PDB file of C-alpha atoms in Angstrom:
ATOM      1  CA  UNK A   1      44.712 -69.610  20.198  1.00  0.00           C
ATOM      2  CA  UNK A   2      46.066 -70.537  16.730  1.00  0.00           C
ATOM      3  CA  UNK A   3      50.197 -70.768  16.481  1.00  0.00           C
ATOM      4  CA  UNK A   4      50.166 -69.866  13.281  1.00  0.00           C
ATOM      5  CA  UNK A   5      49.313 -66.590  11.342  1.00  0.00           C
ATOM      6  CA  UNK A   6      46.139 -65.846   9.955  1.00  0.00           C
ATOM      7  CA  UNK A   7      45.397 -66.007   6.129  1.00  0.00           C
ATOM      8  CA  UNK A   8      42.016 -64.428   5.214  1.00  0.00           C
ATOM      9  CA  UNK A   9      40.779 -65.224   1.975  1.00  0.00           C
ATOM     10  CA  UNK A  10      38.639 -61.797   2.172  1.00  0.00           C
ATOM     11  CA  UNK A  11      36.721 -60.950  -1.192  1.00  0.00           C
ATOM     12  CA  UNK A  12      34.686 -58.258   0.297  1.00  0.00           C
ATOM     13  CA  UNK A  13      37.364 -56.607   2.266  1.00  0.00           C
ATOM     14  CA  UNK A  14      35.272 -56.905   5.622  1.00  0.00           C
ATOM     15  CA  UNK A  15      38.066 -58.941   7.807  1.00  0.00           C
ATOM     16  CA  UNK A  16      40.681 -56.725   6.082  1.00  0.00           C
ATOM     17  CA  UNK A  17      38.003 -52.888   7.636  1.00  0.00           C
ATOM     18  CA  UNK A  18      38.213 -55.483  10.917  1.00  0.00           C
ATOM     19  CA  UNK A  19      41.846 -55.596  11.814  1.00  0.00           C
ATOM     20  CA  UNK A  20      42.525 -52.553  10.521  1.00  0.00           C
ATOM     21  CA  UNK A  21      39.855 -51.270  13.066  1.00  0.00           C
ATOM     22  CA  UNK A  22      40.905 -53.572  15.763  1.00  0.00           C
ATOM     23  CA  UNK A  23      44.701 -52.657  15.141  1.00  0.00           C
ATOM     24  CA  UNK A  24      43.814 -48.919  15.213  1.00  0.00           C
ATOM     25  CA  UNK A  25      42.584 -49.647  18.984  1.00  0.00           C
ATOM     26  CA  UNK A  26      45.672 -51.551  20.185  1.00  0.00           C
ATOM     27  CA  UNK A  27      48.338 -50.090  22.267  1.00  0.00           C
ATOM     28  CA  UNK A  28      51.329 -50.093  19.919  1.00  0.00           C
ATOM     29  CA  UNK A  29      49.280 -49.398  17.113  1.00  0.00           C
ATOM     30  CA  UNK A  30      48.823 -51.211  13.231  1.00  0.00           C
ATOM     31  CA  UNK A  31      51.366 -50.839   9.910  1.00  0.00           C
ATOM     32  CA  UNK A  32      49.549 -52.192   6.738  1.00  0.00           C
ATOM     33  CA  UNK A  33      51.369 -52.758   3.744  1.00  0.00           C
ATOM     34  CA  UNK A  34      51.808 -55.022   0.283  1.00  0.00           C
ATOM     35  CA  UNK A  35      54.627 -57.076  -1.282  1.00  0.00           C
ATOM     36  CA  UNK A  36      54.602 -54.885  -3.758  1.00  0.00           C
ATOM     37  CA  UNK A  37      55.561 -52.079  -1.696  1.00  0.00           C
ATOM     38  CA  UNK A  38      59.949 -51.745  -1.666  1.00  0.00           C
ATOM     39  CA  UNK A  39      59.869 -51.024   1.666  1.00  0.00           C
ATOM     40  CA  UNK A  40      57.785 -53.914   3.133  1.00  0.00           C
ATOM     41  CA  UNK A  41      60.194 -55.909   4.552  1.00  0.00           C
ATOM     42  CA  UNK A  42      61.116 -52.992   6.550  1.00  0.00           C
ATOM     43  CA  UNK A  43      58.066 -52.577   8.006  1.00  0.00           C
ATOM     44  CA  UNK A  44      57.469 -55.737   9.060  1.00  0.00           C
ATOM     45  CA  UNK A  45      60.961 -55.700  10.648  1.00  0.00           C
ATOM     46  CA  UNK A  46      59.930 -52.342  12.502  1.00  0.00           C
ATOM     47  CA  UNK A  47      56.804 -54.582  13.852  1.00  0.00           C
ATOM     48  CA  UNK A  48      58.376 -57.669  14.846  1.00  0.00           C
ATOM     49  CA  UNK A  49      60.839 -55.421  17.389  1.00  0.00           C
ATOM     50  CA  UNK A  50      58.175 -53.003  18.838  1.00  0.00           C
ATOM     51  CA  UNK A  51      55.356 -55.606  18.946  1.00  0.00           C
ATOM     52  CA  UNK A  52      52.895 -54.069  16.278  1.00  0.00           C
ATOM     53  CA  UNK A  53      49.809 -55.072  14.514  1.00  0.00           C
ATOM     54  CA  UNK A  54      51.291 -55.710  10.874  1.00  0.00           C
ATOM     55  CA  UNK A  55      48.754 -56.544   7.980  1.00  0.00           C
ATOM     56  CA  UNK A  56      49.848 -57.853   4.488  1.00  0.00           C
ATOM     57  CA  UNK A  57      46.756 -57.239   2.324  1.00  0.00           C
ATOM     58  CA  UNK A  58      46.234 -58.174  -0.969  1.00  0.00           C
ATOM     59  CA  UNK A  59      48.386 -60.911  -1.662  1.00  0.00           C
ATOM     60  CA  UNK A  60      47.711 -63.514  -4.471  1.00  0.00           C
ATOM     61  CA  UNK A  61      48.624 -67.188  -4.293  1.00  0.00           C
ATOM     62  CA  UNK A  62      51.885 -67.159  -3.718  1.00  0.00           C
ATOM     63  CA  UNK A  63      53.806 -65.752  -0.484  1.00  0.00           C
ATOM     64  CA  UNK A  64      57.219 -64.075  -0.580  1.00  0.00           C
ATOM     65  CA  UNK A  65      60.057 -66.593   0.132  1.00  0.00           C
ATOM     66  CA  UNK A  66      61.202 -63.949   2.188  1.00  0.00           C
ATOM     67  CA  UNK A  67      58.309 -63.978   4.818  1.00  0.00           C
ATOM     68  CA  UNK A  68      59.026 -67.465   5.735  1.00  0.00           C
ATOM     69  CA  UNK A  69      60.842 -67.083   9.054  1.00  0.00           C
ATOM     70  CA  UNK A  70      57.664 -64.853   9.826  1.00  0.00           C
ATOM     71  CA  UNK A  71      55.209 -67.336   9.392  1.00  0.00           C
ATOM     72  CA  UNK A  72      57.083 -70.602  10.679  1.00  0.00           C
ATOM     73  CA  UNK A  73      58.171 -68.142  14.390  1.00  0.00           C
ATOM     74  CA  UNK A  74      61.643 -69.398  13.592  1.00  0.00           C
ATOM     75  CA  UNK A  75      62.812 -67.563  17.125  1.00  0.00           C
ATOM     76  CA  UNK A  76      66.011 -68.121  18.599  1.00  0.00           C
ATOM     77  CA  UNK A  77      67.134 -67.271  22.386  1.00  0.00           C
ATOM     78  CA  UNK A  78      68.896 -64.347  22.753  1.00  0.00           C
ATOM     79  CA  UNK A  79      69.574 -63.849  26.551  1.00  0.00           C
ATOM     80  CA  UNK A  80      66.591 -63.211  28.517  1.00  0.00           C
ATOM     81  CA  UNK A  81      64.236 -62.346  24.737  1.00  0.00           C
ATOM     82  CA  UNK A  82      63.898 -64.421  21.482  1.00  0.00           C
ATOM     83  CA  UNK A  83      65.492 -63.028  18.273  1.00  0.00           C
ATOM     84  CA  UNK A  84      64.486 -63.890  14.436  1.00  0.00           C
ATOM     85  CA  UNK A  85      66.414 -63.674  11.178  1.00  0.00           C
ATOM     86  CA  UNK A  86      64.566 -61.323   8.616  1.00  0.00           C
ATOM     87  CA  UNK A  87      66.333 -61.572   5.125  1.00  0.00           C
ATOM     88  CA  UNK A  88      70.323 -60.626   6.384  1.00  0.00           C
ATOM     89  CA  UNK A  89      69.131 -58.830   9.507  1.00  0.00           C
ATOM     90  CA  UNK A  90      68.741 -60.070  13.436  1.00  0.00           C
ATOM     91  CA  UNK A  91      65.416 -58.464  14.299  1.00  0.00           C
ATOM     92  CA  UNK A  92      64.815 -58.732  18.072  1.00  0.00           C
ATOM     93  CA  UNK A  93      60.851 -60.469  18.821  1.00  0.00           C
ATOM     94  CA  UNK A  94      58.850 -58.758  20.909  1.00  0.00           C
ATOM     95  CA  UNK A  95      55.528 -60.499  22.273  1.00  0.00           C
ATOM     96  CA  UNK A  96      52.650 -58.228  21.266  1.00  0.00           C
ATOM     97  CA  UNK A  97      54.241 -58.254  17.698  1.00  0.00           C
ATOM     98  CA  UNK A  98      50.966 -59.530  15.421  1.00  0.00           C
ATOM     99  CA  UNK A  99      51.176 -60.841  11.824  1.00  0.00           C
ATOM    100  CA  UNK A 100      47.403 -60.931   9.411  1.00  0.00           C
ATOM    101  CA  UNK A 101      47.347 -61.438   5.343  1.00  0.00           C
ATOM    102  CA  UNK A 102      44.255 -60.524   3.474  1.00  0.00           C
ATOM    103  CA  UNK A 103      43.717 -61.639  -0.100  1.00  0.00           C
ATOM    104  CA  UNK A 104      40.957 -59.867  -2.585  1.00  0.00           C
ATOM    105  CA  UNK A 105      40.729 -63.516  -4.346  1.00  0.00           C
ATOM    106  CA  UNK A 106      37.388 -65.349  -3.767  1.00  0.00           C
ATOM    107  CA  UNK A 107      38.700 -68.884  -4.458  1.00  0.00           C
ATOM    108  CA  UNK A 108      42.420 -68.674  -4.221  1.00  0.00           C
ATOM    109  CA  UNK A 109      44.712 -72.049  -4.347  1.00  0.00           C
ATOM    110  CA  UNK A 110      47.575 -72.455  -2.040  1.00  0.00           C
ATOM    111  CA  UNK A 111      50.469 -74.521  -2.443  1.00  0.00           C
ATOM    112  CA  UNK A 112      50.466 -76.943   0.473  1.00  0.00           C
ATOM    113  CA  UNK A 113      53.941 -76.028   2.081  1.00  0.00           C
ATOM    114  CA  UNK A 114      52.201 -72.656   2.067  1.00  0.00           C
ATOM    115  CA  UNK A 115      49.068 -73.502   3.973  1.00  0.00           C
ATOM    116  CA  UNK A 116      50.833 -75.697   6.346  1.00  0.00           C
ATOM    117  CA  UNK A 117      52.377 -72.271   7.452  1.00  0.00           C
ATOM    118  CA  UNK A 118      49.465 -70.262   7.905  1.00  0.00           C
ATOM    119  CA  UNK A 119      45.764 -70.630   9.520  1.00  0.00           C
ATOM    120  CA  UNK A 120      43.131 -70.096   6.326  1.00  0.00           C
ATOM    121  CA  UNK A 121      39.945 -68.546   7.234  1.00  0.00           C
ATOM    122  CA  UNK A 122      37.430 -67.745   4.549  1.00  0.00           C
ATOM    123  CA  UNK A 123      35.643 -64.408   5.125  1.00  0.00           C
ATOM    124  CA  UNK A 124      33.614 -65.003   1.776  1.00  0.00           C
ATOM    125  CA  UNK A 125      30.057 -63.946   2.525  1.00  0.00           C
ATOM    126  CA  UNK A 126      27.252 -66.057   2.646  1.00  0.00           C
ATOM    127  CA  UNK A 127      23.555 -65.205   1.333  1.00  0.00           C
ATOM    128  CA  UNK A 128      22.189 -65.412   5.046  1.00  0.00           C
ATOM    129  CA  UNK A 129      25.337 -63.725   6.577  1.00  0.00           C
ATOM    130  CA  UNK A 130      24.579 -60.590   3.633  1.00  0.00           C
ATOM    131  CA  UNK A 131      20.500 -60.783   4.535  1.00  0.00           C
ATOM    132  CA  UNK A 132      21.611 -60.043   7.832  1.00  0.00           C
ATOM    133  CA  UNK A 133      23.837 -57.033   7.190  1.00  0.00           C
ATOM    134  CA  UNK A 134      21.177 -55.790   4.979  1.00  0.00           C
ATOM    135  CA  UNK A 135      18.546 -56.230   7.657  1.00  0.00           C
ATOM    136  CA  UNK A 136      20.464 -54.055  10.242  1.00  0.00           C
ATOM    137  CA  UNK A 137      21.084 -51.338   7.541  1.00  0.00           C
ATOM    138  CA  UNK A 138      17.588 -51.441   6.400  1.00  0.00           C
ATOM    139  CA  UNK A 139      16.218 -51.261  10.302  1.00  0.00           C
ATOM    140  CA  UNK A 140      19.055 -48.504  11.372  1.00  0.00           C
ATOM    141  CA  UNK A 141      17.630 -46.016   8.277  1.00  0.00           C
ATOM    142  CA  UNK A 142      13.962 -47.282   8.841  1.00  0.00           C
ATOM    143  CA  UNK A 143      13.807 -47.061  12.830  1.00  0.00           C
ATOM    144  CA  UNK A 144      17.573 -46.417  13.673  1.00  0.00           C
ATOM    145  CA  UNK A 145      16.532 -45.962  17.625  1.00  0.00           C
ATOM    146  CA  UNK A 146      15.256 -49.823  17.105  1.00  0.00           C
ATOM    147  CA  UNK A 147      18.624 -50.538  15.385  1.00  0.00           C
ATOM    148  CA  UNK A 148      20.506 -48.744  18.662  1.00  0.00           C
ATOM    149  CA  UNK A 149      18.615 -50.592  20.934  1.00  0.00           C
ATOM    150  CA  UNK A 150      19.140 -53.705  19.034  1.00  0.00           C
ATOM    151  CA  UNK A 151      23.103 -52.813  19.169  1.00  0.00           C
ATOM    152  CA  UNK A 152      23.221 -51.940  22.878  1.00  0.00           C
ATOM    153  CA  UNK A 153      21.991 -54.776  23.746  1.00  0.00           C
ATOM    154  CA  UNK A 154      24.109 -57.436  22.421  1.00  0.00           C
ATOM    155  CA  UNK A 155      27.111 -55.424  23.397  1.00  0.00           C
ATOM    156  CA  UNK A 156      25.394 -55.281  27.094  1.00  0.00           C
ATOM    157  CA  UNK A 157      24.248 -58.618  27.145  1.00  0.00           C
ATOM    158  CA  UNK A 158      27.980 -59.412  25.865  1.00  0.00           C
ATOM    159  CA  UNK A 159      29.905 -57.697  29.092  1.00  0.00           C
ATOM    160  CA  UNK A 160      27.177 -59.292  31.280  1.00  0.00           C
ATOM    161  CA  UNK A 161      28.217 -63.244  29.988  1.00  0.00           C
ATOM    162  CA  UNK A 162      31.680 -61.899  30.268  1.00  0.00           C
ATOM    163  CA  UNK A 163      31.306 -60.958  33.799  1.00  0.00           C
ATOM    164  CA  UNK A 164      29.273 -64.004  34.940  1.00  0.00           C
ATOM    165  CA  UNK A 165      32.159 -66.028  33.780  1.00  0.00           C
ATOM    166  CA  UNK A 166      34.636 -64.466  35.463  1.00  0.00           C
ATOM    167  CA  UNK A 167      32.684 -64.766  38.788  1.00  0.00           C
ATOM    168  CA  UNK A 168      32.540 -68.098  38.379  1.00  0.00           C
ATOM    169  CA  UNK A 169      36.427 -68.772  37.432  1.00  0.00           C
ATOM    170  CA  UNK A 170      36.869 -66.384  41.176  1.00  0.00           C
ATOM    171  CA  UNK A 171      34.407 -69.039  42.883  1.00  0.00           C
ATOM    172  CA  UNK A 172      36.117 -72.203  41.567  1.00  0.00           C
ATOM    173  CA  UNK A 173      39.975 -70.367  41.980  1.00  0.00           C
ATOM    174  CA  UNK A 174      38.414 -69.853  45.979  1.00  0.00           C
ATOM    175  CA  UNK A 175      37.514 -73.306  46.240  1.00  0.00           C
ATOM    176  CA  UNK A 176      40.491 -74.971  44.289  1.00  0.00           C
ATOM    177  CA  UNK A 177      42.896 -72.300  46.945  1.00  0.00           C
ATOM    178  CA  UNK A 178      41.665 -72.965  50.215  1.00  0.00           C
ATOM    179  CA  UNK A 179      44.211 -74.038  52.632  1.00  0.00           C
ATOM    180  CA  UNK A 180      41.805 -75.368  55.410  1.00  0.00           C
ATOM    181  CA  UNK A 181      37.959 -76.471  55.887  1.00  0.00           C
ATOM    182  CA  UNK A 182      36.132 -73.962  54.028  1.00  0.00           C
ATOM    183  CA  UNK A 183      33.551 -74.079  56.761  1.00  0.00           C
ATOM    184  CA  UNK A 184      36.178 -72.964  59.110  1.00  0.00           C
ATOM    185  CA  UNK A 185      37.252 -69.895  56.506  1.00  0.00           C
ATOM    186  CA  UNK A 186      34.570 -66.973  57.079  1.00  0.00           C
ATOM    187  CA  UNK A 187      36.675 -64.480  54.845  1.00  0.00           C
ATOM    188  CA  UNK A 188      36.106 -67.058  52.237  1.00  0.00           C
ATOM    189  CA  UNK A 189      32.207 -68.135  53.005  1.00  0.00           C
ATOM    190  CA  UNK A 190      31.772 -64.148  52.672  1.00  0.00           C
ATOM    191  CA  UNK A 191      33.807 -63.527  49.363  1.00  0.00           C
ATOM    192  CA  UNK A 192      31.728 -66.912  48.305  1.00  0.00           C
ATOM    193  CA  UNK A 193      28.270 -65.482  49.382  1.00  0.00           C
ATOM    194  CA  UNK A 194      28.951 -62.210  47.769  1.00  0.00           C
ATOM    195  CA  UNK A 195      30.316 -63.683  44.580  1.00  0.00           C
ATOM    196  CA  UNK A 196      26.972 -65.904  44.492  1.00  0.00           C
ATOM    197  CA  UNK A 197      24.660 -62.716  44.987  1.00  0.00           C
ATOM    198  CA  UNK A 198      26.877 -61.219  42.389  1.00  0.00           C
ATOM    199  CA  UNK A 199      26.029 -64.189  39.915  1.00  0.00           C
ATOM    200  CA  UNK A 200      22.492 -64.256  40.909  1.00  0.00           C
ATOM    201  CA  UNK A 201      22.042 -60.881  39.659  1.00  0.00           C
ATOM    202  CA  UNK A 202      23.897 -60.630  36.546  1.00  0.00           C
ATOM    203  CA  UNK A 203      21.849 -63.852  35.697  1.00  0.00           C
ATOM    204  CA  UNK A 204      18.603 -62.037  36.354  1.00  0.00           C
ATOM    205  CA  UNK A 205      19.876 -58.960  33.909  1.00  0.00           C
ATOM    206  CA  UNK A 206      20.891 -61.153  31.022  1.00  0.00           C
ATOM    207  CA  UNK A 207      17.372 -62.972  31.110  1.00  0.00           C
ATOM    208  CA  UNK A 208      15.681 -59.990  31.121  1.00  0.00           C
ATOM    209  CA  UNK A 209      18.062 -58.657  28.190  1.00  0.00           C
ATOM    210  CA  UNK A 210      17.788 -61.724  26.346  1.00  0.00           C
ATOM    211  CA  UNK A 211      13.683 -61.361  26.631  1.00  0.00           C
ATOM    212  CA  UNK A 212      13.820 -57.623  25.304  1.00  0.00           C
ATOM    213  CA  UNK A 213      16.128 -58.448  22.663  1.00  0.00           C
ATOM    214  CA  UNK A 214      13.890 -61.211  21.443  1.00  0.00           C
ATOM    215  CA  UNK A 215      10.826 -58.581  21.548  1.00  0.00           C
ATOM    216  CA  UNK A 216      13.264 -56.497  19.362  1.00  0.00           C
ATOM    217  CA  UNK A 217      14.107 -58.811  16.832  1.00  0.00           C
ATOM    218  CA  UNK A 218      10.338 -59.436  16.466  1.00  0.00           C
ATOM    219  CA  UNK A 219       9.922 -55.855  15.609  1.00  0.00           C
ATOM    220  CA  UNK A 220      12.886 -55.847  13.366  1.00  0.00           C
ATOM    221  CA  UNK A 221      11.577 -58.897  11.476  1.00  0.00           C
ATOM    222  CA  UNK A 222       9.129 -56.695   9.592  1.00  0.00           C
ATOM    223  CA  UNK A 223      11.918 -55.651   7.576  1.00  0.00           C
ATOM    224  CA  UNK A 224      13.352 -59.174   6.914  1.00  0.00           C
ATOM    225  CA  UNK A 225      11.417 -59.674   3.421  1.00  0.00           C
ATOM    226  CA  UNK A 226      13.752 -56.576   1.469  1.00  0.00           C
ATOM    227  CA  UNK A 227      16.740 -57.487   3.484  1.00  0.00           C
ATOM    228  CA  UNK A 228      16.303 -60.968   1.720  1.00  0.00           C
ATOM    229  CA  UNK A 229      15.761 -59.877  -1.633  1.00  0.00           C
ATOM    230  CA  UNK A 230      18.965 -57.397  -1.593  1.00  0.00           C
ATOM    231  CA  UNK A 231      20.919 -60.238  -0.640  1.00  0.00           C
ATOM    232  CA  UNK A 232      19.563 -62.205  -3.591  1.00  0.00           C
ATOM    233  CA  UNK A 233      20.598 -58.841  -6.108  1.00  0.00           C
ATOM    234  CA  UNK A 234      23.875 -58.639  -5.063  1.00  0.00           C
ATOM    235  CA  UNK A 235      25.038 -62.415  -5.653  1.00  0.00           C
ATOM    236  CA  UNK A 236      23.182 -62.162  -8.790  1.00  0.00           C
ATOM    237  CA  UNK A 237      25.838 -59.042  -9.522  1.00  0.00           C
ATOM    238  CA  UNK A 238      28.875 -60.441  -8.741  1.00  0.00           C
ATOM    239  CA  UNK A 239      27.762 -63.154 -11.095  1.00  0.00           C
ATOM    240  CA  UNK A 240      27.888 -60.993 -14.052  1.00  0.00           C
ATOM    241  CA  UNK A 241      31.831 -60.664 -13.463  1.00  0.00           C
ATOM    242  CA  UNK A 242      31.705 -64.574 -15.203  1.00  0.00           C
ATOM    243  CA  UNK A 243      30.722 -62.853 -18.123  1.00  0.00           C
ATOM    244  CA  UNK A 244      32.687 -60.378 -18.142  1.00  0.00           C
ATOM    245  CA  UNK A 245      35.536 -58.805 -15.377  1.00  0.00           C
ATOM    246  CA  UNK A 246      34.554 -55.452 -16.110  1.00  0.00           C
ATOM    247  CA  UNK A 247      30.977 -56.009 -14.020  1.00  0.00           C
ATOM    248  CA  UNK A 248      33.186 -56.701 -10.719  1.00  0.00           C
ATOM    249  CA  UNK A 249      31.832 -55.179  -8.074  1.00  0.00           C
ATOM    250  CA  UNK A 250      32.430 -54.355  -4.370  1.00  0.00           C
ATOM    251  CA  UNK A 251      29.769 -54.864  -1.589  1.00  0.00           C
ATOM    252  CA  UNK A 252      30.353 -51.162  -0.297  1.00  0.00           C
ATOM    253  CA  UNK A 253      29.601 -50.147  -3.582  1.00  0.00           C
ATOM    254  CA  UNK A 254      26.496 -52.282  -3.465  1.00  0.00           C
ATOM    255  CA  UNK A 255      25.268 -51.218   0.115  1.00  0.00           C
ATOM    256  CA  UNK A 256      26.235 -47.667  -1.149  1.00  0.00           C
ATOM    257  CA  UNK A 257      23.854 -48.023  -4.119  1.00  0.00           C
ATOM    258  CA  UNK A 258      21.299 -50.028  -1.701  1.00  0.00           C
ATOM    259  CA  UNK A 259      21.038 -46.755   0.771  1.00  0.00           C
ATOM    260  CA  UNK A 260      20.906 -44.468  -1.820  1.00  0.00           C
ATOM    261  CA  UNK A 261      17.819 -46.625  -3.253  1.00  0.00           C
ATOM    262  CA  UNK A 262      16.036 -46.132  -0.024  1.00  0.00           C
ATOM    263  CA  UNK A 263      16.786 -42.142   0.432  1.00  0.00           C
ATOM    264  CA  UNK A 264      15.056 -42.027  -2.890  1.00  0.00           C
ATOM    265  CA  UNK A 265      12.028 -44.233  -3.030  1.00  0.00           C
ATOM    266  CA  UNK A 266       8.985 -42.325  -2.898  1.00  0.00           C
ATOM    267  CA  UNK A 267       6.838 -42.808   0.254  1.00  0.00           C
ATOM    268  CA  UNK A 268       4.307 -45.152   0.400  1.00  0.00           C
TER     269      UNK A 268
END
């Protein structure tokens, strides 16, 4: 896990939908705001000491002095917790507290004491990550029980890795834990024999899954050749903005468009 904070250099907004999705599910809940907003600071204090999910979206190349403490963790001991300093006020930290920055700039330039401070990632979409998106929109409005399947399974297939791994971590944690001769320990050969049966099985599921998602991608493949030429439109639309800013264009506007140009194509 990173140390520091997450910069997302987000052009098409889709990490900035993600956390704000992902925040939405956590337990304590998400606060979004900008620097522009008066009352940022506030909320970001109000996060910090009831261990929200705070994002700072649109923000342009250079961060608010202010927000330094934030992104450096400057915590202090304060008894049995940790305490930071937030402009003139003593904000107590509490650990589920979670800090994210979007920016809307496709190629933005940091200063480097500011990207020491933060992890960059660049969410900037790529021709064959858009094909795909454009494939499973194309297949869910096409044959959207192919597109459900499709979803199922790698969200099955998913929990099943998940749970294979964790039976194995319980095997080795057996093993690494025995006090005596395992060959002595029959509560242990048992939970061992079991865990292995376990294993066998969920290995047998994910092969099978793995076999009817590839016969599912097959099917899905038929679609691939307008997935690939929509992905080849919209980069050639966002390259009208070098001509001029007023062709900018967002990819929800383009998908948007792109559905609509299915629902009315005549039938063939």
């Amino acid at each position: 896990t990173a140390r520091r904070w997450p910069l997302m250099i987000d052009p098409q907004g889709q990490a900035n939908r993600y956390v704000k999705n992902m925040g939405r599910m956590s337990t304590t809940g998400l606060d979004v705001g900008k620097l522009s907003q008066a009352n940022f600071l506030r909320t970001l204090e109000l996060g910090i000491q009831f261990g929200k999910w705070v994002l700072l979206e649109n923000i342009g190349e250079y961060l608010d002095p202010s927000l330094s403490p934030v992104l450096s963790q400057q915590k202090t001991k304060d008894g049995v917790g940790y305490c930071i300093h937030l402009g003139d006020k003593t904000v107590t930290w509490t650990d589920g507290f979670r800090f994210f920055m979007t920016t809307t700039l496709p190629n933005p330039h940091y200063a480097p004491e500011t990207a020491v401070k933060v992890t960059l990632l660049n969410f900037s979409i790529t021709r064959e990550g858009l094909e795909e998106q454009m494939l499973a929109l194309v297949v869910a409005k096409e044959s959207p029980d192919l597109e459900e399947r499709k979803n199922m399974l790698v969200v099955s297939n998913a929990r099943m890795k998940k749970e294979l791994k964790d039976t194995e971590d319980t095997i080795l944690e057996l093993l690494s834990s025995a006090d005596q001769d395992i060959l002595e320990d029959e509560t242990l050969i048992n939970t061992l024999a079991t865990s292995k049966k376990t294993s066998e099985d969920i290995n047998e599921k994910v092969i099978e899954a793995e076999d009817t998602e590839r016969e599912i991608d097959s099917a899905r493949e038929s679609y691939r050749p307008v997935a690939f030429q929509a992905s080849i439109l919209f980069f050639a639309v966002t390259e009208l903005a070098e001509i001029d800013p007023m062709y900018q264009n967002s990819l929800q506007w383009f998908q948007s468009l792109f559905m609509q140009a299915i629902d009315e194509a005549p039938a063939l």
